[in-house]
Coordinates of C-alpha atoms in Angstrom, one line a residue:
M1 CA 41.0 57.1 27.2
N2 CA 41.6 54.2 24.9
Q3 CA 45.4 54.4 25.6
I4 CA 44.7 54.1 29.4
K5 CA 42.5 51.1 28.8
F6 CA 45.2 49.5 26.6
W7 CA 48.0 49.9 29.3
K8 CA 45.6 48.7 32.0
T9 CA 44.8 45.6 30.0
L10 CA 48.5 45.0 29.2
M11 CA 49.5 45.2 32.9
Q12 CA 46.8 42.7 33.8
N13 CA 48.4 40.2 31.5
K14 CA 50.9 38.3 33.6
K15 CA 53.4 37.7 30.8
Y16 CA 53.5 41.3 29.7
K17 CA 53.6 42.4 33.4
Q18 CA 56.8 40.4 34.0
L19 CA 58.3 41.7 30.8
T20 CA 57.5 45.3 31.8
I21 CA 59.1 44.8 35.2
F22 CA 62.2 43.4 33.6
F23 CA 62.7 46.4 31.2
V24 CA 62.1 48.8 34.1
G25 CA 64.7 47.1 36.1
L26 CA 67.1 47.0 33.2
I27 CA 66.6 50.7 32.5
T28 CA 67.2 51.5 36.2
L29 CA 70.4 49.5 36.2
I30 CA 71.7 51.3 33.1
V31 CA 70.9 54.7 34.6
S32 CA 72.7 53.7 37.8
L33 CA 75.8 52.6 36.0
V34 CA 75.9 55.9 33.9
I35 CA 75.5 57.9 37.1
N36 CA 78.4 56.0 38.8
F37 CA 80.5 56.4 35.7
W38 CA 80.1 60.1 35.4
F39 CA 80.0 61.2 39.1
D40 CA 82.1 58.6 41.0
N41 CA 85.7 59.6 40.6
S42 CA 87.2 57.1 43.0
V43 CA 89.5 54.4 41.6
E44 CA 88.7 50.7 42.0
A45 CA 91.9 48.7 42.3
K46 CA 92.1 45.4 40.6
Q47 CA 92.6 42.0 42.2
P48 CA 95.9 40.5 40.9
I49 CA 95.9 38.3 37.8
S50 CA 98.6 36.3 39.5
V51 CA 101.2 36.6 42.3
L52 CA 104.8 35.8 41.4
I53 CA 107.1 34.3 44.0
S54 CA 110.3 36.2 43.2
K55 CA 112.6 35.0 45.9
S56 CA 112.4 32.4 48.7
Y57 CA 114.5 30.6 51.3
S58 CA 113.5 27.4 52.9
Y59 CA 115.4 26.2 56.0
K60 CA 116.5 22.6 55.4
G61 CA 114.1 22.5 52.4
R62 CA 110.9 22.2 54.5
G63 CA 107.7 24.0 54.9
L64 CA 107.9 26.3 51.8
S65 CA 105.4 25.3 49.2
I66 CA 102.2 26.1 47.2
R67 CA 99.2 24.1 48.0
S68 CA 96.5 23.7 45.4
D69 CA 93.4 21.7 44.5
N70 CA 91.8 21.5 48.0
N71 CA 95.1 20.8 49.6
N72 CA 95.6 17.6 47.5
R73 CA 98.6 18.8 45.5
T74 CA 101.7 20.5 46.9
D75 CA 104.1 22.3 44.5
K76 CA 107.7 23.2 45.5
V77 CA 108.5 26.9 45.1
K78 CA 110.8 27.7 42.1
D79 CA 112.0 31.3 42.4
G80 CA 110.8 33.5 39.5
F81 CA 108.6 30.8 38.1
S82 CA 106.1 29.8 40.8
Q83 CA 102.8 31.7 40.7
L84 CA 99.5 31.8 42.6
R85 CA 96.8 32.1 40.0
N86 CA 93.4 31.0 41.4
L87 CA 91.4 30.9 44.6
K88 CA 92.6 27.4 45.5
D89 CA 96.3 28.4 45.6
R90 CA 98.0 29.1 49.0
L91 CA 101.7 29.8 49.8
I92 CA 103.0 28.3 53.0
V93 CA 106.1 29.6 54.7
E94 CA 107.2 27.5 57.7
G95 CA 107.4 29.1 61.2
D96 CA 111.0 28.1 61.8
N97 CA 112.5 31.6 62.2
R98 CA 114.4 31.2 59.0
S99 CA 112.2 30.4 56.0
K100 CA 110.9 33.4 54.0
A101 CA 109.5 34.4 50.6
S102 CA 109.0 37.5 48.5
L103 CA 105.9 38.1 46.3
V104 CA 105.2 40.4 43.4
H105 CA 101.6 41.1 42.4
L106 CA 100.9 41.1 38.6
S107 CA 98.1 42.9 36.9
K108 CA 98.6 41.2 33.5
Q109 CA 100.3 38.0 32.3
N110 CA 101.2 38.6 28.6
P111 CA 103.2 40.7 28.9
R112 CA 103.6 40.7 32.7
E113 CA 102.8 44.0 34.3
Y114 CA 103.3 45.2 37.9
G115 CA 100.2 45.2 40.1
G116 CA 101.6 47.8 42.5
L117 CA 102.1 45.5 45.6
I118 CA 105.2 43.7 46.8
M119 CA 105.3 41.6 49.9
Q120 CA 108.1 39.9 52.0
T121 CA 107.4 37.4 54.7
L122 CA 109.4 37.8 57.9
P123 CA 111.2 34.8 59.4
S124 CA 109.2 34.0 62.6
E125 CA 108.2 31.3 64.9
Y126 CA 104.8 31.6 63.4
S127 CA 104.0 30.3 59.9
S128 CA 103.0 32.8 57.2
N129 CA 100.3 32.0 54.6
Y130 CA 99.1 33.8 51.5
W131 CA 95.8 32.9 49.9
F132 CA 95.2 34.0 46.4
S133 CA 94.1 36.6 45.8
C134 CA 94.3 38.9 48.8
I135 CA 94.3 37.1 52.2
I136 CA 97.3 36.7 54.5
S137 CA 98.2 35.5 57.9
G138 CA 101.6 35.8 59.7
N139 CA 104.4 38.4 59.6
Y140 CA 104.9 40.5 56.5
L141 CA 106.5 43.7 55.1
M142 CA 104.5 45.1 52.2
G143 CA 104.6 48.1 50.0
W144 CA 101.9 49.6 47.7
Q145 CA 102.7 52.0 44.9
Q146 CA 100.6 55.2 44.6
G147 CA 96.9 54.7 44.1
G148 CA 95.8 53.7 40.6
V149 CA 93.6 51.3 38.6
N150 CA 96.3 48.5 38.7
R151 CA 97.1 48.7 42.4
S152 CA 96.4 45.2 43.6
C153 CA 94.4 44.6 46.8
G154 CA 94.3 48.4 47.4
D155 CA 91.8 51.2 47.3
R156 CA 88.3 49.8 48.0
N157 CA 89.2 46.1 47.8
G158 CA 91.6 45.9 50.7
L159 CA 93.8 43.1 52.0
K160 CA 92.3 40.7 54.5
V161 CA 94.6 39.8 57.5
E162 CA 93.7 36.8 59.6
N163 CA 95.1 36.0 63.0
I164 CA 96.2 32.4 63.0
N165 CA 98.3 31.4 66.0
T166 CA 100.1 28.4 64.6
K167 CA 103.8 28.0 64.9
S168 CA 104.0 25.4 62.2
S169 CA 102.3 25.0 58.9
F170 CA 102.3 21.2 59.5
N171 CA 99.8 21.8 62.4
F172 CA 97.7 24.2 60.4
D173 CA 94.0 24.0 61.3
N174 CA 92.6 21.6 58.7
L175 CA 89.1 23.0 58.9
K176 CA 90.2 26.5 58.2
L177 CA 92.5 25.3 55.5
A178 CA 89.7 23.4 53.8
K179 CA 87.6 26.5 53.9
A180 CA 90.4 28.7 52.4
T181 CA 90.9 26.3 49.5
K182 CA 87.2 26.2 48.4
I183 CA 85.8 29.2 46.5
K184 CA 82.5 29.2 48.3
S185 CA 84.0 28.8 51.7
L186 CA 86.7 31.4 50.9
L187 CA 84.0 34.0 50.6
V188 CA 82.9 33.0 54.1
A189 CA 86.5 33.4 55.4
Q190 CA 86.7 36.9 53.8
A191 CA 83.7 37.9 55.8
S192 CA 84.9 36.3 59.1
D193 CA 86.5 38.2 62.0
A194 CA 89.6 39.5 60.2
I195 CA 91.1 43.0 59.6
T196 CA 90.8 44.6 56.2
I197 CA 93.6 47.0 55.3
V198 CA 93.0 49.7 52.7
P199 CA 96.0 51.9 51.8
G200 CA 95.7 55.6 51.1
T201 CA 96.5 57.1 47.7
Q202 CA 100.2 57.6 48.3
R203 CA 103.0 55.1 48.4
T204 CA 102.6 52.9 51.5
I205 CA 104.9 50.6 53.5
I206 CA 103.4 48.6 56.4
Q207 CA 104.5 45.7 58.6
T208 CA 102.0 43.1 60.0
L209 CA 102.9 41.1 63.1
N210 CA 101.1 38.0 64.3
S211 CA 101.1 36.8 68.0
E212 CA 99.0 35.1 70.6
I213 CA 97.4 38.4 71.5
G214 CA 96.3 39.4 68.0
I215 CA 97.6 41.4 65.1
T216 CA 99.7 44.6 65.1
I217 CA 100.2 46.8 62.0
D218 CA 103.0 49.3 61.8
V219 CA 102.7 52.1 59.3
I220 CA 106.2 53.0 58.1
E221 CA 105.2 55.1 55.1
G222 CA 101.8 56.6 54.0
D223 CA 98.6 55.9 55.8
I224 CA 95.9 53.1 55.9
Q225 CA 92.3 52.5 56.9
V226 CA 91.6 49.4 58.9
K227 CA 88.2 47.8 59.4
S228 CA 86.8 44.6 60.7
T229 CA 83.5 42.8 61.3
R230 CA 84.0 43.0 65.1
I231 CA 84.6 46.8 65.2
S232 CA 82.2 48.7 63.0
E233 CA 84.1 52.1 63.0
E234 CA 87.0 52.4 60.6
Q235 CA 90.3 53.6 61.9
L236 CA 92.8 55.8 60.1
I237 CA 96.4 54.8 60.9
K238 CA 99.0 57.3 59.9
K239 CA 102.8 57.1 59.3
G240 CA 104.6 56.4 62.5
E241 CA 101.7 54.7 64.2
R242 CA 100.9 51.1 65.3
Y243 CA 97.5 49.6 65.4
A244 CA 96.7 46.7 67.7
Y245 CA 93.7 44.3 67.0
P246 CA 91.4 43.3 68.6
Q247 CA 92.4 45.8 71.3
N248 CA 91.6 48.6 68.7
T249 CA 94.3 50.8 70.0
I250 CA 96.8 53.2 68.3
S251 CA 100.3 53.9 69.6
T252 CA 103.4 55.8 68.4
L253 CA 106.3 54.0 66.7
D254 CA 110.1 54.7 66.7
L255 CA 110.4 55.0 63.0
D256 CA 114.2 55.6 63.1
A257 CA 114.7 52.2 64.9
I258 CA 112.3 50.4 62.5
N259 CA 114.1 51.8 59.4
Q260 CA 117.4 50.5 60.6
K261 CA 116.2 46.9 60.9
T262 CA 117.9 44.6 58.5
E263 CA 114.6 43.2 57.2
V264 CA 113.3 46.7 56.4
K265 CA 116.5 47.7 54.6
D266 CA 116.4 44.4 52.6
F267 CA 112.8 45.2 51.6
L268 CA 113.7 48.7 50.5
N269 CA 116.7 47.6 48.5
P270 CA 115.7 47.6 44.8
A271 CA 118.5 45.1 44.1
N272 CA 116.4 42.5 45.9
W273 CA 113.5 43.0 43.4
S274 CA 115.6 42.6 40.2
P275 CA 116.0 40.1 37.4
P276 CA 116.3 37.2 36.7
N277 CA 113.5 36.4 39.2
V278 CA 111.5 39.6 38.4
P279 CA 111.0 40.8 34.8
S280 CA 113.1 43.9 34.1
N281 CA 110.1 46.2 33.3
I282 CA 108.5 45.3 36.7
A283 CA 111.8 45.6 38.5
K284 CA 112.2 49.2 37.2
E285 CA 108.7 50.1 38.5
I286 CA 109.5 48.7 41.9
A287 CA 112.8 50.5 42.0
D288 CA 111.1 53.8 41.2
Q289 CA 108.5 53.1 43.9
L290 CA 111.2 52.3 46.6
N291 CA 113.7 55.0 45.7
V292 CA 111.4 57.7 46.9
I293 CA 110.9 56.1 50.4
Q294 CA 114.5 55.1 51.2
P295 CA 115.4 55.7 54.9
P296 CA 118.3 58.1 55.5
T297 CA 121.8 56.6 55.2
L298 CA 123.4 56.1 58.6
E299 CA 126.9 55.7 59.9
N300 CA 127.2 52.0 59.0
T301 CA 127.2 52.7 55.3
A302 CA 130.6 52.1 53.8
D303 CA 132.2 55.5 53.1
S304 CA 133.9 56.7 49.9
T305 CA 137.4 56.4 51.4
F306 CA 136.8 52.7 52.3
I307 CA 135.4 52.0 48.8
K308 CA 138.2 53.7 47.0
T309 CA 140.9 52.0 49.1
I310 CA 139.5 48.5 48.8
L311 CA 138.9 48.9 45.0
S312 CA 142.4 50.2 44.5
K313 CA 143.9 47.2 46.5
H314 CA 141.8 44.7 44.5
N315 CA 143.0 46.2 41.2
Y316 CA 146.6 46.3 42.3
Y317 CA 146.6 42.6 43.3
R318 CA 144.6 41.7 40.2
S319 CA 147.2 43.3 37.9
I320 CA 149.9 41.0 39.4
H321 CA 147.8 38.1 38.1
H322 CA 147.0 39.6 34.7
S323 CA 143.4 40.2 35.6
P324 CA 141.5 43.4 34.4
D325 CA 140.5 46.1 36.8
L326 CA 137.1 45.8 38.6
L327 CA 134.4 48.5 38.5
I328 CA 132.2 49.5 41.5
D329 CA 128.6 48.5 41.1
K330 CA 126.0 50.3 43.2
Q331 CA 123.6 47.3 43.4
L332 CA 126.4 45.1 44.6
N333 CA 127.4 47.8 47.1
A334 CA 123.8 47.8 48.4
Q335 CA 123.6 44.0 48.7
A336 CA 127.0 43.8 50.5
Q337 CA 126.0 46.6 52.8
A338 CA 122.7 44.9 53.7
W339 CA 124.5 41.7 54.5
A340 CA 127.2 43.4 56.5
E341 CA 124.6 45.0 58.7
R342 CA 122.8 41.7 59.1
I343 CA 125.8 39.8 60.3
A344 CA 126.9 42.7 62.5
S345 CA 123.5 42.6 64.3
S346 CA 123.7 38.8 64.7
G347 CA 127.4 38.7 65.6
E348 CA 127.9 35.7 63.3
L349 CA 130.3 35.7 60.4
E350 CA 128.3 33.7 57.9
H351 CA 127.8 33.8 54.2
S352 CA 124.5 34.9 52.6
N353 CA 122.8 32.4 50.3
Q354 CA 123.2 32.9 46.6
D355 CA 119.7 34.1 46.1
Q356 CA 120.2 36.9 48.6
R357 CA 123.1 38.2 46.6
S358 CA 121.7 37.5 43.1
G359 CA 124.3 34.8 42.4
S360 CA 127.3 37.0 43.0
G361 CA 130.5 35.8 44.8
E362 CA 131.2 36.9 48.3
N363 CA 134.2 37.4 50.6
L364 CA 133.8 38.2 54.4
F365 CA 136.1 39.6 57.0
V366 CA 135.8 40.8 60.6
S367 CA 138.2 42.8 62.8
Y368 CA 137.8 42.6 66.6
T369 CA 139.2 45.5 68.6
T370 CA 138.6 47.4 71.9
E371 CA 138.8 50.7 69.9
N372 CA 135.6 52.5 69.2
A373 CA 136.4 53.1 65.5
I374 CA 138.8 52.0 62.7
A375 CA 139.9 54.4 60.0
P376 CA 138.2 53.4 56.7
D377 CA 141.5 53.0 54.8
T378 CA 143.0 50.9 57.7
L379 CA 140.0 48.6 57.6
A380 CA 140.3 48.2 53.8
N381 CA 144.0 47.4 54.0
S382 CA 143.5 44.9 56.8
T383 CA 140.8 43.2 54.9
M384 CA 142.9 42.8 51.7
Q385 CA 145.9 41.6 53.8
N386 CA 143.8 38.8 55.1
W387 CA 142.2 37.9 51.7
Y388 CA 145.3 38.2 49.6
E389 CA 148.6 38.3 51.4
K390 CA 147.8 35.5 53.9
E391 CA 146.5 33.2 51.2
V392 CA 148.5 33.8 47.9
S393 CA 151.5 31.8 49.0
Q394 CA 149.4 28.7 49.7
Y395 CA 147.8 28.5 46.2
K396 CA 149.2 25.6 44.0
Y397 CA 149.1 26.8 40.3
D398 CA 150.2 23.3 39.2
S399 CA 147.1 21.8 40.8
P400 CA 144.4 24.5 40.3
G401 CA 141.2 24.4 42.2
F402 CA 139.2 25.6 45.2
S403 CA 140.4 25.4 48.8
Q404 CA 139.1 26.9 52.0
S405 CA 142.6 28.2 52.7
T406 CA 142.8 30.2 49.4
G407 CA 139.2 30.9 48.5
H408 CA 139.4 34.6 49.3
F409 CA 142.5 35.1 47.2
T410 CA 141.2 33.3 44.2
Q411 CA 138.0 35.4 44.2
V412 CA 140.0 38.6 44.5
V413 CA 142.1 37.8 41.4
W414 CA 139.4 35.9 39.4
K415 CA 139.9 37.0 35.9
S416 CA 136.3 36.8 34.7
T417 CA 135.0 39.0 37.5
I418 CA 134.4 42.5 36.4
Q419 CA 132.2 44.2 39.1
L420 CA 132.7 44.8 42.8
G421 CA 130.5 46.0 45.7
C422 CA 131.5 46.2 49.3
G423 CA 129.8 47.2 52.6
T424 CA 130.9 47.6 56.3
A425 CA 129.1 47.6 59.6
K426 CA 129.9 47.8 63.3
G427 CA 128.7 45.3 65.9
T428 CA 129.9 43.8 69.1
K429 CA 131.2 40.3 69.9
T430 CA 131.9 38.6 73.2
L431 CA 134.9 36.3 73.2
G432 CA 135.6 34.6 76.5
D433 CA 135.1 37.2 79.1
Q434 CA 135.9 40.2 76.8
T435 CA 133.5 42.2 74.7
Y436 CA 135.0 43.6 71.5
N437 CA 133.8 46.1 68.9
A438 CA 133.5 44.0 65.7
F439 CA 134.0 45.7 62.3
Y440 CA 132.5 43.5 59.5
V441 CA 133.4 43.7 55.8
V442 CA 131.4 42.1 53.0
C443 CA 132.4 42.3 49.3
N444 CA 130.3 40.9 46.4
Y445 CA 131.7 40.0 43.0
A446 CA 130.0 39.6 39.6
P447 CA 130.2 37.4 37.8
A448 CA 131.1 35.1 40.7
G449 CA 134.5 33.5 41.0
N450 CA 135.6 30.2 42.4
V451 CA 133.7 28.2 39.7
L452 CA 134.8 24.6 39.6
S453 CA 136.8 23.6 36.4
Q454 CA 137.6 27.3 35.6
F455 CA 140.5 27.9 37.9
L456 CA 143.2 27.3 35.3
T457 CA 142.0 30.1 33.1
N458 CA 141.0 32.6 35.9
V459 CA 143.8 32.3 38.5
L460 CA 147.0 33.1 36.6
K461 CA 150.6 33.0 37.8
P462 CA 152.3 36.4 38.4

């Protein structure tokens, strides 16, 4: 009885009553955490520690930057070094149909570790934006590794996708921008009318497309859940399906057609996620992730006969100029193949930029014909005839240096080059009133030739 009276008196004391409530709440919290720890087996993905911009291309040097500090500071992007690290950082990619950037999510800084998500903006008339840590707008390809504790923006957290219909980052809505660069307002933006994408547990590849009518999401590999504040019911989108928002509709994709797009092949090519712009340990994880979801190889791939013939012709001509034999490199093959397919689809014989081929040298050739096919060895011989036999007689050994009329030849015989990779692709080209089949050849060389001041020691007389 005395104990009951003691507790009754204690609870009537305001100070002890508040202390008791505090301890009861603390005990409840601890019990709740223990229950969650033991009985909740789901994995909570982490937000990224930072996002590394591994590769980028800015058309005419405009509209590709990182904005920080409430939009008062703009940093130029430096491949392999620029990173987004806090909620005030935003990557801007201009909507000029050419500029683009690739991003790698990191889960640790020292040493850097892969956060399980890679992203590639797609050149478009609409600008693409990435707000640290997990908000995007614009057109992207992205791939998550299998579910796990380090998978950035995945599992429960999700990636927010906002629909911003601006064709130029210079005309970006300043009010929305101001919100997105302030931590407090950023939380409001996260809760606004936007899609949240949550990938499944397996490897996932999706494409987001932004337009006047809203957002579409193509699931190329794996499956995702999508949810929004406007539509309460979550939707499961499976491989081979397209989700349209705000229409909230699901349709079927032609996966074969999507997998043959140059941008998809570029994304799935491990060579485009390699050093020096991506640390080697991370590049290996990305390569392992992508290797299991490569689309089937189609007819455009350079066959073994072509590769053997063009390698043999290279080494024959190089021996004349006292240069060592080249060896075929698979990554260079993949890079050359990707670019061959790109120029075949565009119909323009133009060089890739050095970032796209990891600093390697590059020779191009195209053969126009009304025939439906060219034998692989015939195409290889025609290529080498143009690169070597038509140019060798024009080179002046007593005045060594680069010339547009001999640049293919000097790269072919460049003594310091040790690796070769080639690709071929078929396209069409209209010249005058006649449409021809166009057979494109791309060869990449490492280390690159045609280096100024080094011609004397690398292009030798027969």
